[in-house]
Amino acid sequence: MSTRTDEEFAADLRALVDDVAPVVDVDVAGVVPAARRRRARRRATVSVAATGVVALTLGWAVQAQPWQDVAVQPWRDVAVQPAQRVLSVDPPPAPQDPADAVPVDPAVGGWPDAAYWHVTTTSVNTTTAGTTTTEHRESWYGRTDPSLVVVDGNLDPDALIATGPASWGRIDIDGVDTILRWDVLPVLPTDPAALGALLVQNVHPEQGVGTSDDKVFQSALDLLSGSPAPVALRDALWQVMTTLPGSTVDDAAQDSTGRAGVAVERTIDGQVVRAVYDTAGRRLLESWTRTLGTGEPDGTGAAGFRVTFLGEEPSGPPPVDPTLEMAGCTQWDRC
């Protein structure tokens, strides 16, 4: 067991995060007005489509080693505590001599050499009136470079969506609000007990909907959705979701395209949230949310929103260079 103090490890972790995720405040006054309006129009469809989706924003602030000495399913017994300043996770292994290094699947470490994460999705939104809209997206999430989203194959600059380097949430490290960028994902614990306790310590009563378990479920799903999380982290997130009290698991499920997987489902604040995971390919296949009392039990004709992840892999740059005008920002670290 390491004898390093929490302060020493927190300092090392802050140094790591500072290298990959500088934190800045958004300067609204610096937004390019015309581009900002154009981006608002493009994203209006997304906002309407997601009306039926359970949304969760975590504070990502945790106690030092909240999982220490906690048994199986620690999120069932750990009370939600006020946010503290130190995030402590198992430190990465010491660098090996190249001659002694053992080849490792890049997926295990989160594809450390890739510049972009390419995700292809189809989303279907069904309103309570029965109106259905479908949207196809290709997203190039940049590790350190700007990101680009192409909607329905439209490469017109006015239709493209650009943002800064990709992120999948935020964490508080020693009082510093830190963007959870690609290179920070491998720092998260991959032991399900440790990860479950970490997530429950990030639950805030005033944020999100449902119970503490519901919020842990949704935060794990958010981290699985289209992210380059290492496969060990994906499996741990999935185990947390499937072992939470109130989750129902179907070991012989399919997504809407007929791909086989394992499904988990739970009811959160009047909505049924369902996710299908490929335990062999170790990735999320689909997630959808339907409103209770609409459509059929399998989701057919139900009001709600479904996202199907058709493909995700490391890749080269997008077909069009993202520009600040597309993003509606004056500099990338503010997008």
mmCIF file of N, CA and C in Angstrom, residues 94-206:
data_model
loop_
_atom_site.group_PDB
_atom_site.id
_atom_site.type_symbol
_atom_site.label_atom_id
_atom_site.label_comp_id
_atom_site.label_asym_id
_atom_site.label_seq_id
_atom_site.Cartn_x
_atom_site.Cartn_y
_atom_site.Cartn_z
ATOM 1 N N ALA A 94 4.069 3.444 -12.210
ATOM 2 C CA ALA A 94 5.314 4.117 -12.556
ATOM 3 C C ALA A 94 5.716 3.751 -13.972
ATOM 4 N N PRO A 95 6.343 4.684 -14.710
ATOM 5 C CA PRO A 95 6.765 4.385 -16.081
ATOM 6 C C PRO A 95 7.695 3.188 -16.131
ATOM 7 N N GLN A 96 7.513 2.350 -17.159
ATOM 8 C CA GLN A 96 8.362 1.180 -17.327
ATOM 9 C C GLN A 96 9.513 1.479 -18.278
ATOM 10 N N ASP A 97 10.573 0.753 -18.121
ATOM 11 C CA ASP A 97 11.630 0.797 -19.109
ATOM 12 C C ASP A 97 11.081 0.200 -20.400
ATOM 13 N N PRO A 98 11.311 0.860 -21.556
ATOM 14 C CA PRO A 98 10.747 0.341 -22.816
ATOM 15 C C PRO A 98 11.090 -1.112 -23.074
ATOM 16 N N ALA A 99 12.253 -1.546 -22.623
ATOM 17 C CA ALA A 99 12.638 -2.933 -22.867
ATOM 18 C C ALA A 99 11.793 -3.905 -22.065
ATOM 19 N N ASP A 100 11.229 -3.422 -20.958
ATOM 20 C CA ASP A 100 10.434 -4.290 -20.093
ATOM 21 C C ASP A 100 8.937 -4.132 -20.319
ATOM 22 N N ALA A 101 8.551 -3.183 -21.139
ATOM 23 C CA ALA A 101 7.132 -2.905 -21.322
ATOM 24 C C ALA A 101 6.441 -4.051 -22.038
ATOM 25 N N VAL A 102 5.211 -4.346 -21.609
ATOM 26 C CA VAL A 102 4.402 -5.393 -22.234
ATOM 27 C C VAL A 102 3.368 -4.715 -23.123
ATOM 28 N N PRO A 103 3.233 -5.137 -24.394
ATOM 29 C CA PRO A 103 2.244 -4.510 -25.280
ATOM 30 C C PRO A 103 0.850 -4.561 -24.668
ATOM 31 N N VAL A 104 0.142 -3.443 -24.744
ATOM 32 C CA VAL A 104 -1.189 -3.335 -24.156
ATOM 33 C C VAL A 104 -2.146 -2.814 -25.209
ATOM 34 N N ASP A 105 -3.343 -3.371 -25.233
ATOM 35 C CA ASP A 105 -4.381 -2.865 -26.121
ATOM 36 C C ASP A 105 -4.575 -1.380 -25.829
ATOM 37 N N PRO A 106 -4.477 -0.505 -26.854
ATOM 38 C CA PRO A 106 -4.647 0.929 -26.603
ATOM 39 C C PRO A 106 -5.966 1.262 -25.919
ATOM 40 N N ALA A 107 -6.999 0.435 -26.172
ATOM 41 C CA ALA A 107 -8.296 0.713 -25.552
ATOM 42 C C ALA A 107 -8.217 0.678 -24.040
ATOM 43 N N VAL A 108 -7.336 -0.158 -23.511
ATOM 44 C CA VAL A 108 -7.231 -0.288 -22.052
ATOM 45 C C VAL A 108 -6.810 1.031 -21.432
ATOM 46 N N GLY A 109 -5.943 1.759 -22.123
ATOM 47 C CA GLY A 109 -5.478 3.037 -21.597
ATOM 48 C C GLY A 109 -6.205 4.231 -22.169
ATOM 49 N N GLY A 110 -7.263 3.995 -22.915
ATOM 50 C CA GLY A 110 -8.037 5.111 -23.433
ATOM 51 C C GLY A 110 -7.477 5.724 -24.696
ATOM 52 N N TRP A 111 -6.818 4.940 -25.554
ATOM 53 C CA TRP A 111 -6.312 5.412 -26.837
ATOM 54 C C TRP A 111 -5.437 6.657 -26.673
ATOM 55 N N PRO A 112 -4.298 6.530 -26.010
ATOM 56 C CA PRO A 112 -3.501 7.704 -25.645
ATOM 57 C C PRO A 112 -2.867 8.427 -26.828
ATOM 58 N N ASP A 113 -2.773 7.766 -27.989
ATOM 59 C CA ASP A 113 -2.103 8.390 -29.129
ATOM 60 C C ASP A 113 -3.072 9.010 -30.138
ATOM 61 N N ALA A 114 -4.369 8.870 -29.908
ATOM 62 C CA ALA A 114 -5.352 9.384 -30.869
ATOM 63 C C ALA A 114 -5.593 10.869 -30.653
ATOM 64 N N ALA A 115 -5.783 11.580 -31.760
ATOM 65 C CA ALA A 115 -6.048 13.020 -31.678
ATOM 66 C C ALA A 115 -7.543 13.321 -31.598
ATOM 67 N N TYR A 116 -8.362 12.434 -32.198
ATOM 68 C CA TYR A 116 -9.813 12.652 -32.227
ATOM 69 C C TYR A 116 -10.543 11.349 -31.905
ATOM 70 N N TRP A 117 -11.748 11.508 -31.353
ATOM 71 C CA TRP A 117 -12.650 10.398 -31.111
ATOM 72 C C TRP A 117 -13.860 10.607 -32.005
ATOM 73 N N HIS A 118 -14.060 9.689 -32.959
ATOM 74 C CA HIS A 118 -15.105 9.818 -33.970
ATOM 75 C C HIS A 118 -16.318 8.993 -33.556
ATOM 76 N N VAL A 119 -17.464 9.634 -33.395
ATOM 77 C CA VAL A 119 -18.690 8.979 -32.948
ATOM 78 C C VAL A 119 -19.797 9.233 -33.966
ATOM 79 N N THR A 120 -20.467 8.148 -34.381
ATOM 80 C CA THR A 120 -21.581 8.243 -35.313
ATOM 81 C C THR A 120 -22.864 7.823 -34.602
ATOM 82 N N THR A 121 -23.889 8.674 -34.652
ATOM 83 C CA THR A 121 -25.132 8.390 -33.938
ATOM 84 C C THR A 121 -26.343 8.696 -34.812
ATOM 85 N N THR A 122 -27.420 8.036 -34.477
ATOM 86 C CA THR A 122 -28.735 8.394 -34.995
ATOM 87 C C THR A 122 -29.653 8.620 -33.801
ATOM 88 N N SER A 123 -30.347 9.737 -33.789
ATOM 89 C CA SER A 123 -31.268 10.036 -32.684
ATOM 90 C C SER A 123 -32.685 10.162 -33.229
ATOM 91 N N VAL A 124 -33.625 9.694 -32.426
ATOM 92 C CA VAL A 124 -35.041 9.744 -32.787
ATOM 93 C C VAL A 124 -35.802 10.390 -31.635
ATOM 94 N N ASN A 125 -36.539 11.448 -31.946
ATOM 95 C CA ASN A 125 -37.342 12.136 -30.950
ATOM 96 C C ASN A 125 -38.819 12.001 -31.299
ATOM 97 N N THR A 126 -39.608 11.521 -30.343
ATOM 98 C CA THR A 126 -41.051 11.357 -30.544
ATOM 99 C C THR A 126 -41.785 12.187 -29.502
ATOM 100 N N THR A 127 -42.655 13.092 -29.943
ATOM 101 C CA THR A 127 -43.407 13.947 -29.039
ATOM 102 C C THR A 127 -44.669 13.230 -28.558
ATOM 103 N N THR A 128 -45.306 13.800 -27.567
ATOM 104 C CA THR A 128 -46.557 13.216 -27.065
ATOM 105 C C THR A 128 -47.656 13.277 -28.117
ATOM 106 N N ALA A 129 -47.514 14.155 -29.101
ATOM 107 C CA ALA A 129 -48.496 14.251 -30.192
ATOM 108 C C ALA A 129 -48.248 13.210 -31.269
ATOM 109 N N GLY A 130 -47.148 12.449 -31.137
ATOM 110 C CA GLY A 130 -46.858 11.402 -32.093
ATOM 111 C C GLY A 130 -45.950 11.821 -33.228
ATOM 112 N N THR A 131 -45.472 13.057 -33.215
ATOM 113 C CA THR A 131 -44.557 13.521 -34.261
ATOM 114 C C THR A 131 -43.153 12.993 -33.996
ATOM 115 N N THR A 132 -42.510 12.448 -35.031
ATOM 116 C CA THR A 132 -41.178 11.864 -34.882
ATOM 117 C C THR A 132 -40.184 12.559 -35.806
ATOM 118 N N THR A 133 -39.041 12.891 -35.268
ATOM 119 C CA THR A 133 -37.954 13.462 -36.061
ATOM 120 C C THR A 133 -36.702 12.625 -35.837
ATOM 121 N N THR A 134 -35.915 12.488 -36.905
ATOM 122 C CA THR A 134 -34.689 11.691 -36.854
ATOM 123 C C THR A 134 -33.509 12.552 -37.289
ATOM 124 N N GLU A 135 -32.382 12.362 -36.602
ATOM 125 C CA GLU A 135 -31.181 13.138 -36.927
ATOM 126 C C GLU A 135 -29.961 12.238 -36.896
ATOM 127 N N HIS A 136 -29.109 12.362 -37.897
ATOM 128 C CA HIS A 136 -27.861 11.597 -37.969
ATOM 129 C C HIS A 136 -26.695 12.542 -37.711
ATOM 130 N N ARG A 137 -25.782 12.122 -36.849
ATOM 131 C CA ARG A 137 -24.639 12.972 -36.511
ATOM 132 C C ARG A 137 -23.325 12.206 -36.628
ATOM 133 N N GLU A 138 -22.306 12.930 -37.087
ATOM 134 C CA GLU A 138 -20.929 12.469 -36.981
ATOM 135 C C GLU A 138 -20.182 13.509 -36.164
ATOM 136 N N SER A 139 -19.545 13.057 -35.118
ATOM 137 C CA SER A 139 -18.852 13.966 -34.207
ATOM 138 C C SER A 139 -17.377 13.601 -34.141
ATOM 139 N N TRP A 140 -16.533 14.596 -34.264
ATOM 140 C CA TRP A 140 -15.093 14.419 -34.081
ATOM 141 C C TRP A 140 -14.711 15.176 -32.810
ATOM 142 N N TYR A 141 -14.508 14.444 -31.715
ATOM 143 C CA TYR A 141 -14.180 15.053 -30.440
ATOM 144 C C TYR A 141 -12.666 15.161 -30.315
ATOM 145 N N GLY A 142 -12.158 16.374 -30.241
ATOM 146 C CA GLY A 142 -10.722 16.579 -30.182
ATOM 147 C C GLY A 142 -10.156 16.369 -28.795
ATOM 148 N N ARG A 143 -8.986 15.739 -28.743
ATOM 149 C CA ARG A 143 -8.303 15.586 -27.461
ATOM 150 C C ARG A 143 -7.811 16.949 -26.971
ATOM 151 N N THR A 144 -7.049 17.628 -27.807
ATOM 152 C CA THR A 144 -6.566 18.972 -27.471
ATOM 153 C C THR A 144 -6.951 19.979 -28.550
ATOM 154 N N ASP A 145 -7.410 19.492 -29.689
ATOM 155 C CA ASP A 145 -7.830 20.352 -30.792
ATOM 156 C C ASP A 145 -9.339 20.578 -30.751
ATOM 157 N N PRO A 146 -9.836 21.573 -31.491
ATOM 158 C CA PRO A 146 -11.279 21.832 -31.528
ATOM 159 C C PRO A 146 -12.064 20.634 -32.058
ATOM 160 N N SER A 147 -13.314 20.541 -31.634
ATOM 161 C CA SER A 147 -14.205 19.450 -32.026
ATOM 162 C C SER A 147 -15.198 19.942 -33.083
ATOM 163 N N LEU A 148 -15.730 18.981 -33.851
ATOM 164 C CA LEU A 148 -16.682 19.329 -34.906
ATOM 165 C C LEU A 148 -17.802 18.302 -34.951
ATOM 166 N N VAL A 149 -19.040 18.779 -35.160
ATOM 167 C CA VAL A 149 -20.211 17.920 -35.324
ATOM 168 C C VAL A 149 -20.855 18.227 -36.667
ATOM 169 N N VAL A 150 -21.075 17.169 -37.475
ATOM 170 C CA VAL A 150 -21.742 17.287 -38.764
ATOM 171 C C VAL A 150 -23.126 16.668 -38.624
ATOM 172 N N VAL A 151 -24.165 17.444 -38.906
ATOM 173 C CA VAL A 151 -25.550 16.997 -38.757
ATOM 174 C C VAL A 151 -26.124 16.646 -40.123
ATOM 175 N N ASP A 152 -26.595 15.407 -40.254
ATOM 176 C CA ASP A 152 -27.224 14.928 -41.492
ATOM 177 C C ASP A 152 -26.342 15.154 -42.723
ATOM 178 N N GLY A 153 -25.042 15.038 -42.542
ATOM 179 C CA GLY A 153 -24.110 15.127 -43.654
ATOM 180 C C GLY A 153 -23.942 16.515 -44.250
ATOM 181 N N ASN A 154 -24.496 17.530 -43.614
ATOM 182 C CA ASN A 154 -24.468 18.891 -44.153
ATOM 183 C C ASN A 154 -23.149 19.575 -43.793
ATOM 184 N N LEU A 155 -22.295 19.828 -44.815
ATOM 185 C CA LEU A 155 -21.003 20.458 -44.585
ATOM 186 C C LEU A 155 -21.020 21.966 -44.818
ATOM 187 N N ASP A 156 -22.205 22.528 -44.960
ATOM 188 C CA ASP A 156 -22.310 23.983 -45.046
ATOM 189 C C ASP A 156 -21.796 24.586 -43.743
ATOM 190 N N PRO A 157 -20.885 25.563 -43.809
ATOM 191 C CA PRO A 157 -20.334 26.141 -42.573
ATOM 192 C C PRO A 157 -21.397 26.627 -41.594
ATOM 193 N N ASP A 158 -22.528 27.123 -42.113
ATOM 194 C CA ASP A 158 -23.583 27.602 -41.232
ATOM 195 C C ASP A 158 -24.292 26.467 -40.493
ATOM 196 N N ALA A 159 -24.137 25.232 -40.981
ATOM 197 C CA ALA A 159 -24.806 24.090 -40.356
ATOM 198 C C ALA A 159 -23.886 23.306 -39.439
ATOM 199 N N LEU A 160 -22.586 23.558 -39.499
ATOM 200 C CA LEU A 160 -21.626 22.816 -38.688
ATOM 201 C C LEU A 160 -21.597 23.344 -37.254
ATOM 202 N N ILE A 161 -21.330 22.444 -36.329
ATOM 203 C CA ILE A 161 -21.237 22.805 -34.915
ATOM 204 C C ILE A 161 -19.803 22.580 -34.458
ATOM 205 N N ALA A 162 -19.181 23.604 -33.944
ATOM 206 C CA ALA A 162 -17.807 23.502 -33.468
ATOM 207 C C ALA A 162 -17.737 23.860 -31.993
ATOM 208 N N THR A 163 -16.873 23.173 -31.275
ATOM 209 C CA THR A 163 -16.621 23.469 -29.867
ATOM 210 C C THR A 163 -15.122 23.317 -29.614
ATOM 211 N N GLY A 164 -14.723 23.604 -28.402
ATOM 212 C CA GLY A 164 -13.335 23.400 -28.031
ATOM 213 C C GLY A 164 -13.034 21.926 -27.830
ATOM 214 N N PRO A 165 -11.871 21.602 -27.268
ATOM 215 C CA PRO A 165 -11.534 20.204 -26.974
ATOM 216 C C PRO A 165 -12.646 19.539 -26.170
ATOM 217 N N ALA A 166 -12.885 18.255 -26.445
ATOM 218 C CA ALA A 166 -14.037 17.559 -25.865
ATOM 219 C C ALA A 166 -13.902 17.375 -24.359
ATOM 220 N N SER A 167 -15.048 17.309 -23.696
ATOM 221 C CA SER A 167 -15.072 17.033 -22.254
ATOM 222 C C SER A 167 -16.334 16.267 -21.922
ATOM 223 N N TRP A 168 -16.300 15.539 -20.802
ATOM 224 C CA TRP A 168 -17.427 14.703 -20.371
ATOM 225 C C TRP A 168 -17.746 14.968 -18.910
ATOM 226 N N GLY A 169 -17.886 16.226 -18.561
ATOM 227 C CA GLY A 169 -18.224 16.586 -17.200
ATOM 228 C C GLY A 169 -17.136 17.426 -16.552
ATOM 229 N N ARG A 170 -17.274 17.629 -15.254
ATOM 230 C CA ARG A 170 -16.318 18.432 -14.497
ATOM 231 C C ARG A 170 -16.076 17.777 -13.145
ATOM 232 N N ILE A 171 -14.909 18.002 -12.586
ATOM 233 C CA ILE A 171 -14.610 17.547 -11.232
ATOM 234 C C ILE A 171 -13.980 18.689 -10.453
ATOM 235 N N ASP A 172 -14.094 18.612 -9.155
ATOM 236 C CA ASP A 172 -13.456 19.583 -8.287
ATOM 237 C C ASP A 172 -12.245 18.908 -7.648
ATOM 238 N N ILE A 173 -11.071 19.423 -7.935
ATOM 239 C CA ILE A 173 -9.849 18.873 -7.363
ATOM 240 C C ILE A 173 -9.202 19.934 -6.494
ATOM 241 N N ASP A 174 -9.203 19.691 -5.194
ATOM 242 C CA ASP A 174 -8.601 20.614 -4.239
ATOM 243 C C ASP A 174 -9.127 22.029 -4.444
ATOM 244 N N GLY A 175 -10.426 22.137 -4.642
ATOM 245 C CA GLY A 175 -11.064 23.437 -4.796
ATOM 246 C C GLY A 175 -11.003 24.009 -6.190
ATOM 247 N N VAL A 176 -10.411 23.269 -7.134
ATOM 248 C CA VAL A 176 -10.307 23.749 -8.511
ATOM 249 C C VAL A 176 -11.326 23.022 -9.381
ATOM 250 N N ASP A 177 -12.206 23.765 -10.019
ATOM 251 C CA ASP A 177 -13.190 23.187 -10.925
ATOM 252 C C ASP A 177 -12.464 22.756 -12.194
ATOM 253 N N THR A 178 -12.384 21.436 -12.426
ATOM 254 C CA THR A 178 -11.549 20.884 -13.484
ATOM 255 C C THR A 178 -12.396 20.212 -14.553
ATOM 256 N N ILE A 179 -12.132 20.547 -15.804
ATOM 257 C CA ILE A 179 -12.855 19.933 -16.913
ATOM 258 C C ILE A 179 -12.383 18.491 -17.083
ATOM 259 N N LEU A 180 -13.333 17.579 -17.187
ATOM 260 C CA LEU A 180 -13.013 16.163 -17.338
ATOM 261 C C LEU A 180 -12.763 15.865 -18.807
ATOM 262 N N ARG A 181 -11.572 16.184 -19.272
ATOM 263 C CA ARG A 181 -11.224 15.968 -20.665
ATOM 264 C C ARG A 181 -10.736 14.539 -20.883
ATOM 265 N N TRP A 182 -10.465 14.226 -22.138
ATOM 266 C CA TRP A 182 -10.092 12.883 -22.577
ATOM 267 C C TRP A 182 -8.973 12.301 -21.724
ATOM 268 N N ASP A 183 -7.893 13.049 -21.533
ATOM 269 C CA ASP A 183 -6.736 12.520 -20.816
ATOM 270 C C ASP A 183 -6.963 12.362 -19.322
ATOM 271 N N VAL A 184 -8.059 12.887 -18.814
ATOM 272 C CA VAL A 184 -8.351 12.748 -17.388
ATOM 273 C C VAL A 184 -9.197 11.507 -17.117
ATOM 274 N N LEU A 185 -9.913 11.011 -18.135
ATOM 275 C CA LEU A 185 -10.763 9.830 -17.944
ATOM 276 C C LEU A 185 -10.007 8.634 -17.375
ATOM 277 N N PRO A 186 -8.771 8.337 -17.853
ATOM 278 C CA PRO A 186 -8.054 7.183 -17.299
ATOM 279 C C PRO A 186 -7.674 7.328 -15.836
ATOM 280 N N VAL A 187 -7.789 8.529 -15.279
ATOM 281 C CA VAL A 187 -7.458 8.736 -13.866
ATOM 282 C C VAL A 187 -8.572 8.209 -12.958
ATOM 283 N N LEU A 188 -9.802 8.116 -13.470
ATOM 284 C CA LEU A 188 -10.922 7.672 -12.654
ATOM 285 C C LEU A 188 -10.754 6.206 -12.259
ATOM 286 N N PRO A 189 -11.233 5.820 -11.066
ATOM 287 C CA PRO A 189 -11.072 4.433 -10.612
ATOM 288 C C PRO A 189 -11.860 3.466 -11.480
ATOM 289 N N THR A 190 -11.310 2.284 -11.696
ATOM 290 C CA THR A 190 -11.988 1.260 -12.489
ATOM 291 C C THR A 190 -12.505 0.111 -11.639
ATOM 292 N N ASP A 191 -12.293 0.166 -10.342
ATOM 293 C CA ASP A 191 -12.911 -0.799 -9.440
ATOM 294 C C ASP A 191 -14.353 -0.341 -9.210
ATOM 295 N N PRO A 192 -15.347 -1.210 -9.447
ATOM 296 C CA PRO A 192 -16.742 -0.775 -9.334
ATOM 297 C C PRO A 192 -17.098 -0.213 -7.963
ATOM 298 N N ALA A 193 -16.555 -0.807 -6.895
ATOM 299 C CA ALA A 193 -16.856 -0.297 -5.560
ATOM 300 C C ALA A 193 -16.294 1.102 -5.381
ATOM 301 N N ALA A 194 -15.058 1.311 -5.847
ATOM 302 C CA ALA A 194 -14.446 2.626 -5.736
ATOM 303 C C ALA A 194 -15.190 3.643 -6.592
ATOM 304 N N LEU A 195 -15.535 3.231 -7.805
ATOM 305 C CA LEU A 195 -16.223 4.136 -8.712
ATOM 306 C C LEU A 195 -17.622 4.472 -8.196
ATOM 307 N N GLY A 196 -18.325 3.468 -7.678
ATOM 308 C CA GLY A 196 -19.660 3.717 -7.153
ATOM 309 C C GLY A 196 -19.642 4.712 -6.010
ATOM 310 N N ALA A 197 -18.681 4.569 -5.102
ATOM 311 C CA ALA A 197 -18.589 5.496 -3.979
ATOM 312 C C ALA A 197 -18.186 6.887 -4.444
ATOM 313 N N LEU A 198 -17.318 6.951 -5.463
ATOM 314 C CA LEU A 198 -16.926 8.236 -6.020
ATOM 315 C C LEU A 198 -18.140 8.967 -6.587
ATOM 316 N N LEU A 199 -18.984 8.250 -7.320
ATOM 317 C CA LEU A 199 -20.158 8.868 -7.924
ATOM 318 C C LEU A 199 -21.178 9.300 -6.878
ATOM 319 N N VAL A 200 -21.376 8.492 -5.859
ATOM 320 C CA VAL A 200 -22.367 8.864 -4.856
ATOM 321 C C VAL A 200 -21.909 10.082 -4.059
ATOM 322 N N GLN A 201 -20.607 10.227 -3.894
ATOM 323 C CA GLN A 201 -20.107 11.394 -3.185
ATOM 324 C C GLN A 201 -20.239 12.661 -4.025
ATOM 325 N N ASN A 202 -20.504 12.513 -5.313
ATOM 326 C CA ASN A 202 -20.684 13.662 -6.193
ATOM 327 C C ASN A 202 -22.144 14.046 -6.364
ATOM 328 N N VAL A 203 -23.053 13.332 -5.712
ATOM 329 C CA VAL A 203 -24.471 13.651 -5.816
ATOM 330 C C VAL A 203 -24.769 14.882 -4.971
ATOM 331 N N HIS A 204 -25.518 15.808 -5.549
ATOM 332 C CA HIS A 204 -25.924 17.012 -4.840
ATOM 333 C C HIS A 204 -27.454 17.088 -4.829
ATOM 334 N N PRO A 205 -28.053 17.296 -3.670
ATOM 335 C CA PRO A 205 -29.521 17.276 -3.582
ATOM 336 C C PRO A 205 -30.195 18.267 -4.518
ATOM 337 N N GLU A 206 -29.552 19.405 -4.772
ATOM 338 C CA GLU A 206 -30.194 20.435 -5.582
ATOM 339 C C GLU A 206 -29.981 20.240 -7.076
#
